Amino acid sequence: MLYSTSLLAIVGAGEQPALSPRRLCLFNTETGAAVKELNFATAILAVRLNRKSLVVVLQDKAYIYDLNKVSILDTIDTVPNPKGLCAFSPCQDNCYLALPASTDKGVVLIYNVNELHSHCQINAHKSPLAAMVLSSNGSHIATASEQGTVIRVYLVSQASKEFSFRRGTSPAAIYSLSFGPSSQVPQLLAATSSSGSVHIFTLGLLITDRKKKPTGLLSAMIPGSVNDALEPSYHHVVLQNVLPSKVKRACIHTITYNGYYNTYRVTLGPEISPVWNLERECNLLTSPLE
């Protein structure tokens, strides 16, 4: 769905022509009619929308359309991408598309959708990518590898690493990454994994304080991978001068494996431990339709 509008992108999962996974239908929920149908040679693995563009991801290609005219703007040949992994910025000004650029390493291709050219490549991880997300304003991208122990955040404009978060020491499958909304630097990053937990990391504005690393001879002796391990993760910690007020509240929505939709209110503060309050719980498998 395009934000909270009536435009819905539908991809089928059956063998009938109307439910084919190779067919994309743009549907108007107000009129109950199809606006446009697009057919592809192979199954559609991911669809992303913003107010200007439509992105359709196949196993080895990504198509960019002008959403208003539903006309093709560009076609990107990609490495084999059977999971349809991608990230798309909802921002119209800094509109970027992120796609895997390697099958054996965690390399990210950042594509400028407005100017229709490749912006940069980021060597994010040693292992293949498992998840990635762009911030709402397109300024940052968060990535996780199939190892699932470290989550990194990069500044898109400079292709430089801003944060390195350690989720844990044991490997886990990262299911999703999500930034909190922000007009500048995103303040929160949430990650879900096969460990059954939701991790929340806080991001800050003071880069110099955050990036204190060994200097001189010690810096030359310690490899970058070890420096990553030494960086503080800021997991469940509020940094000074990061949040606009002394106490920050965030709303986290989760869907569990057994069908429960939960809404948590998380309270963060500089002098208090994070507090999680379950505000709503709903069983999606048994709740009656309205």
Coordinates of N, CA, C and O in Angstrom, one line a residue, residues 103-217:
T103 N 27.0 -12.3 -4.2 CA 26.3 -13.5 -3.6 C 27.1 -14.1 -2.5 O 26.6 -15.0 -1.8
D104 N 28.4 -13.8 -2.4 CA 29.2 -14.4 -1.3 C 29.7 -13.4 -0.3 O 30.3 -13.8 0.7
K105 N 29.5 -12.1 -0.5 CA 29.8 -11.1 0.5 C 28.7 -10.1 0.6 O 27.8 -10.0 -0.2
G106 N 28.7 -9.3 1.7 CA 27.7 -8.4 2.0 C 27.9 -7.0 1.4 O 28.1 -6.0 2.0
V107 N 27.9 -7.0 0.0 CA 28.1 -5.8 -0.7 C 26.7 -5.2 -1.2 O 25.9 -5.9 -1.7
V108 N 26.6 -3.9 -0.9 CA 25.3 -3.2 -1.2 C 25.5 -2.3 -2.4 O 26.4 -1.5 -2.4
L109 N 24.6 -2.4 -3.4 CA 24.6 -1.4 -4.5 C 23.5 -0.3 -4.1 O 22.4 -0.6 -3.9
I110 N 23.9 0.9 -4.1 CA 23.0 2.1 -3.8 C 22.8 2.7 -5.2 O 23.7 3.2 -5.8
Y111 N 21.5 2.8 -5.6 CA 21.1 3.4 -6.9 C 20.3 4.6 -6.7 O 19.3 4.6 -5.9
N112 N 20.7 5.7 -7.3 CA 19.9 7.0 -7.2 C 18.8 6.9 -8.2 O 18.9 6.9 -9.4
V113 N 17.6 6.8 -7.7 CA 16.4 6.6 -8.5 C 16.0 7.9 -9.2 O 15.5 7.9 -10.3
N114 N 16.2 9.1 -8.6 CA 15.9 10.3 -9.2 C 16.8 10.6 -10.5 O 16.3 11.1 -11.5
E115 N 18.1 10.3 -10.4 CA 19.0 10.6 -11.5 C 19.3 9.3 -12.3 O 20.0 9.4 -13.3
L116 N 18.7 8.2 -11.9 CA 18.8 7.0 -12.7 C 20.2 6.6 -13.0 O 20.6 6.3 -14.1
H117 N 21.0 6.5 -11.9 CA 22.4 6.0 -12.1 C 22.9 5.4 -10.7 O 22.3 5.7 -9.7
S118 N 23.9 4.6 -10.8 CA 24.5 4.0 -9.6 C 25.2 5.1 -8.8 O 26.0 5.9 -9.3
H119 N 24.9 5.1 -7.5 CA 25.4 6.1 -6.6 C 26.7 5.6 -5.9 O 27.7 6.3 -6.0
C120 N 26.8 4.4 -5.4 CA 28.0 3.8 -4.8 C 27.7 2.3 -4.5 O 26.6 1.8 -4.6
Q121 N 28.8 1.7 -4.1 CA 28.7 0.4 -3.5 C 29.4 0.4 -2.2 O 30.4 1.0 -2.0
I122 N 28.8 -0.3 -1.2 CA 29.2 -0.4 0.2 C 29.6 -1.8 0.5 O 28.8 -2.7 0.4
N123 N 30.8 -2.0 0.9 CA 31.3 -3.3 1.4 C 30.9 -3.4 2.9 O 31.6 -3.1 3.8
A124 N 29.7 -3.9 3.2 CA 29.1 -3.8 4.5 C 29.5 -5.0 5.4 O 29.7 -4.8 6.6
H125 N 29.6 -6.2 4.8 CA 29.8 -7.4 5.7 C 30.7 -8.4 4.9 O 30.7 -8.3 3.6
K126 N 31.3 -9.3 5.6 CA 32.0 -10.4 5.0 C 31.1 -11.5 4.5 O 31.4 -12.2 3.6
S127 N 29.9 -11.6 5.1 CA 29.0 -12.7 4.8 C 27.9 -12.0 3.9 O 27.7 -10.8 3.9
P128 N 27.1 -12.9 3.1 CA 26.0 -12.3 2.3 C 25.0 -11.6 3.1 O 24.8 -11.8 4.3
L129 N 24.3 -10.7 2.5 CA 23.3 -9.8 3.2 C 22.1 -10.6 3.5 O 21.7 -11.5 2.8
A130 N 21.5 -10.3 4.7 CA 20.2 -10.9 5.1 C 19.1 -9.9 5.2 O 17.9 -10.3 5.0
A131 N 19.4 -8.7 5.5 CA 18.4 -7.6 5.7 C 19.0 -6.3 5.5 O 20.2 -6.1 5.8
M132 N 18.3 -5.3 5.0 CA 18.7 -3.9 5.0 C 17.5 -3.0 4.9 O 16.4 -3.4 4.4
V133 N 17.7 -1.8 5.3 CA 16.6 -0.8 5.3 C 17.2 0.6 5.2 O 18.3 0.9 5.7
L134 N 16.5 1.5 4.4 CA 16.9 2.9 4.3 C 16.0 3.7 5.2 O 14.9 3.4 5.5
S135 N 16.6 4.7 5.8 CA 15.9 5.6 6.7 C 14.8 6.4 5.9 O 14.9 6.5 4.6
S136 N 13.8 6.9 6.6 CA 12.7 7.6 5.9 C 13.2 8.8 5.0 O 12.5 9.1 4.0
N137 N 14.3 9.4 5.4 CA 14.7 10.5 4.6 C 15.9 10.1 3.6 O 16.4 11.0 2.9
G138 N 16.2 8.8 3.5 CA 17.2 8.3 2.6 C 18.6 8.7 3.0 O 19.5 8.4 2.2
S139 N 18.9 9.2 4.2 CA 20.2 9.6 4.5 C 21.1 8.4 5.0 O 22.3 8.4 4.9
H140 N 20.5 7.4 5.6 CA 21.2 6.3 6.2 C 20.6 4.9 5.7 O 19.5 4.8 5.4
I141 N 21.5 3.9 5.7 CA 21.1 2.6 5.4 C 21.7 1.6 6.5 O 22.8 1.8 6.9
A142 N 20.8 0.7 7.0 CA 21.2 -0.3 8.0 C 21.3 -1.6 7.3 O 20.4 -2.0 6.5
T143 N 22.3 -2.4 7.6 CA 22.5 -3.7 7.0 C 22.8 -4.8 8.0 O 23.4 -4.5 9.1
A144 N 22.5 -6.0 7.7 CA 22.8 -7.2 8.5 C 23.2 -8.3 7.6 O 22.6 -8.4 6.5
S145 N 24.1 -9.1 8.0 CA 24.5 -10.3 7.2 C 23.8 -11.5 7.6 O 23.1 -11.6 8.6
E146 N 24.1 -12.6 6.9 CA 23.5 -13.9 7.3 C 24.1 -14.4 8.6 O 23.5 -15.3 9.3
Q147 N 25.2 -13.9 9.1 CA 25.8 -14.2 10.4 C 24.9 -13.7 11.5 O 24.7 -14.3 12.5
G148 N 24.4 -12.5 11.3 CA 23.4 -11.9 12.2 C 23.9 -11.4 13.5 O 23.1 -11.2 14.4
T149 N 25.2 -11.2 13.7 CA 25.7 -10.8 15.0 C 25.9 -9.3 15.0 O 25.9 -8.7 16.1
V150 N 26.2 -8.7 13.9 CA 26.5 -7.3 13.9 C 25.6 -6.6 12.9 O 25.4 -7.1 11.8
I151 N 25.1 -5.4 13.3 CA 24.3 -4.6 12.4 C 25.0 -3.3 12.2 O 25.5 -2.6 13.2
R152 N 25.2 -2.8 11.0 CA 25.9 -1.6 10.7 C 25.0 -0.6 10.0 O 24.1 -0.9 9.2
V153 N 25.3 0.7 10.3 CA 24.6 1.8 9.7 C 25.6 2.7 8.9 O 26.6 3.1 9.5
Y154 N 25.2 3.0 7.7 CA 26.1 3.8 6.8 C 25.4 5.1 6.4 O 24.2 5.1 6.2
L155 N 26.2 6.1 6.2 CA 25.8 7.4 5.7 C 25.8 7.2 4.2 O 26.8 7.0 3.6
V156 N 24.6 7.3 3.5 CA 24.5 7.0 2.1 C 25.3 8.0 1.3 O 26.0 7.6 0.3
S157 N 25.3 9.3 1.6 CA 25.9 10.3 0.8 C 27.4 10.1 0.6 O 28.0 10.4 -0.4
Q158 N 28.0 9.6 1.7 CA 29.5 9.4 1.7 C 29.9 7.9 1.7 O 31.1 7.6 1.6
A159 N 28.9 7.0 1.7 CA 29.2 5.6 1.7 C 30.1 5.2 2.9 O 31.0 4.4 2.8
S160 N 30.0 5.9 4.0 CA 30.8 5.7 5.2 C 30.0 5.2 6.4 O 28.9 5.4 6.5
K161 N 30.7 4.3 7.1 CA 30.1 3.7 8.3 C 29.9 4.7 9.4 O 30.8 5.4 9.8
E162 N 28.7 4.7 10.0 CA 28.4 5.7 11.1 C 28.3 4.9 12.4 O 28.7 5.4 13.4
F163 N 27.7 3.7 12.4 CA 27.5 3.0 13.6 C 27.7 1.5 13.4 O 27.6 1.0 12.2
S164 N 28.1 0.8 14.4 CA 28.3 -0.7 14.4 C 27.7 -1.2 15.7 O 28.2 -0.9 16.7
F165 N 26.6 -2.0 15.5 CA 25.9 -2.5 16.7 C 26.0 -4.0 16.8 O 25.9 -4.7 15.8
R166 N 26.3 -4.5 18.0 CA 26.4 -5.9 18.2 C 25.1 -6.5 18.7 O 24.7 -6.1 19.8
R167 N 24.4 -7.3 17.9 CA 23.2 -7.8 18.4 C 23.4 -8.9 19.4 O 22.6 -9.1 20.3
G168 N 24.5 -9.7 19.2 CA 24.8 -10.8 20.1 C 26.0 -11.5 19.6 O 26.6 -11.2 18.6
T169 N 26.4 -12.6 20.3 CA 27.6 -13.3 19.9 C 27.2 -14.6 19.1 O 28.1 -15.1 18.4
S170 N 26.0 -15.1 19.3 CA 25.6 -16.3 18.6 C 24.9 -15.9 17.3 O 24.2 -15.0 17.2
P171 N 25.2 -16.7 16.2 CA 24.6 -16.4 14.9 C 23.0 -16.5 15.0 O 22.5 -17.3 15.8
A172 N 22.4 -15.6 14.3 CA 20.9 -15.6 14.2 C 20.5 -15.0 12.9 O 21.2 -14.2 12.3
A173 N 19.3 -15.5 12.4 CA 18.8 -14.9 11.2 C 18.0 -13.6 11.5 O 17.1 -13.6 12.3
I174 N 18.5 -12.6 10.8 CA 17.8 -11.3 11.0 C 16.6 -11.2 10.1 O 16.7 -11.3 8.8
Y175 N 15.4 -11.1 10.7 CA 14.2 -11.1 9.9 C 13.9 -9.7 9.3 O 13.4 -9.6 8.2
S176 N 14.1 -8.6 10.1 CA 13.8 -7.3 9.6 C 14.6 -6.3 10.4 O 15.0 -6.5 11.5
L177 N 14.7 -5.1 9.7 CA 15.3 -3.9 10.3 C 14.4 -2.8 10.0 O 13.8 -2.7 9.0
S178 N 14.3 -1.8 11.0 CA 13.4 -0.7 10.8 C 13.9 0.5 11.6 O 14.2 0.4 12.8
F179 N 14.0 1.6 10.8 CA 14.4 2.9 11.5 C 13.1 3.6 12.0 O 12.0 3.4 11.5
G180 N 13.3 4.3 13.1 CA 12.3 5.2 13.6 C 12.2 6.4 12.6 O 13.2 6.8 12.0
P181 N 11.0 7.0 12.5 CA 10.9 8.2 11.6 C 11.7 9.4 12.1 O 11.8 9.6 13.3
S182 N 12.3 10.1 11.2 CA 13.1 11.3 11.5 C 13.3 12.1 10.3 O 13.4 11.6 9.2
S183 N 13.3 13.4 10.5 CA 13.6 14.4 9.4 C 15.1 14.5 9.2 O 15.6 15.0 8.2
Q184 N 15.9 14.2 10.2 CA 17.4 14.3 10.1 C 18.0 12.9 10.4 O 17.8 12.0 9.6
V185 N 18.8 12.8 11.4 CA 19.4 11.5 11.8 C 18.4 10.7 12.5 O 17.8 11.1 13.5
P186 N 18.1 9.4 12.0 CA 17.1 8.6 12.7 C 17.6 8.3 14.1 O 18.8 8.1 14.3
Q187 N 16.7 8.3 15.1 CA 17.1 8.1 16.5 C 17.1 6.7 16.9 O 17.8 6.3 17.9
L188 N 16.3 5.8 16.3 CA 16.1 4.5 16.8 C 16.2 3.5 15.6 O 15.8 3.8 14.5
L189 N 16.7 2.3 15.9 CA 16.8 1.2 14.9 C 16.4 0.0 15.6 O 16.9 -0.4 16.7
A190 N 15.3 -0.7 15.1 CA 14.8 -1.9 15.6 C 15.2 -3.1 14.7 O 15.2 -3.0 13.5
A191 N 15.5 -4.2 15.4 CA 15.9 -5.4 14.6 C 15.2 -6.6 15.2 O 15.1 -6.8 16.5
T192 N 14.6 -7.5 14.4 CA 14.0 -8.7 14.8 C 14.8 -9.9 14.3 O 15.4 -9.8 13.2
S193 N 14.9 -11.0 15.0 CA 15.7 -12.1 14.6 C 15.1 -13.4 15.1 O 14.1 -13.5 15.8
S194 N 15.8 -14.5 14.6 CA 15.3 -15.9 15.0 C 15.5 -16.2 16.5 O 15.1 -17.2 16.9
S195 N 16.2 -15.3 17.2 CA 16.4 -15.5 18.6 C 15.1 -15.2 19.4 O 15.0 -15.5 20.6
G196 N 14.0 -14.7 18.7 CA 12.8 -14.4 19.3 C 12.7 -13.1 20.1 O 11.8 -12.9 20.9
S197 N 13.7 -12.2 19.9 CA 13.7 -11.0 20.6 C 13.7 -9.8 19.6 O 14.0 -10.0 18.4
V198 N 13.3 -8.6 20.1 CA 13.4 -7.4 19.4 C 14.5 -6.5 20.0 O 14.4 -6.2 21.2
H199 N 15.5 -6.2 19.3 CA 16.6 -5.3 19.8 C 16.3 -3.9 19.3 O 16.0 -3.7 18.1
I200 N 16.5 -2.9 20.2 CA 16.4 -1.5 19.8 C 17.7 -0.9 20.1 O 18.3 -1.0 21.2
F201 N 18.3 -0.2 19.1 CA 19.5 0.6 19.2 C 19.2 2.1 19.1 O 18.4 2.5 18.3
T202 N 20.0 2.9 19.8 CA 19.8 4.3 19.7 C 21.0 4.9 18.9 O 22.1 4.5 19.0
L203 N 20.6 5.8 18.0 CA 21.6 6.5 17.1 C 21.7 7.9 17.6 O 20.8 8.5 18.1
G204 N 22.9 8.5 17.4 CA 23.2 9.8 17.9 C 23.7 10.8 16.9 O 23.9 10.4 15.7
L205 N 23.8 12.0 17.3 CA 24.2 13.1 16.4 C 25.7 13.4 16.6 O 26.3 14.0 15.8
L206 N 26.3 13.0 17.7 CA 27.7 13.3 18.0 C 28.6 12.2 17.5 O 29.0 11.3 18.1
I207 N 29.1 12.4 16.2 CA 29.9 11.4 15.6 C 31.3 11.3 16.2 O 31.8 10.2 16.4
T208 N 31.8 12.4 16.6 CA 33.2 12.4 17.1 C 33.3 11.6 18.4 O 34.2 10.9 18.7
D209 N 32.3 11.8 19.3 CA 32.3 11.1 20.6 C 32.1 9.6 20.3 O 32.6 8.7 21.1
R210 N 31.2 9.3 19.4 CA 30.9 7.9 19.1 C 32.0 7.1 18.5 O 32.2 5.9 18.7
K211 N 32.9 7.8 17.7 CA 33.9 7.1 16.9 C 35.3 7.2 17.6 O 36.3 7.4 16.9
K212 N 35.4 7.2 18.9 CA 36.7 7.2 19.5 C 37.3 5.8 19.3 O 36.8 4.8 19.8
K213 N 38.4 5.8 18.6 CA 39.1 4.6 18.3 C 40.6 4.7 18.7 O 41.1 5.8 18.8
P214 N 41.3 3.6 18.8 CA 42.7 3.7 19.1 C 43.4 4.5 18.0 O 43.1 4.4 16.8
T215 N 44.5 5.3 18.4 CA 45.2 6.1 17.4 C 46.7 5.7 17.5 O 47.1 5.0 18.4
G216 N 47.4 6.2 16.5 CA 48.9 6.0 16.5 C 49.2 4.5 16.2 O 48.6 3.8 15.4
L217 N 50.2 4.0 17.0 CA 50.7 2.7 16.8 C 49.7 1.6 17.1 O 49.5 0.7 16.3

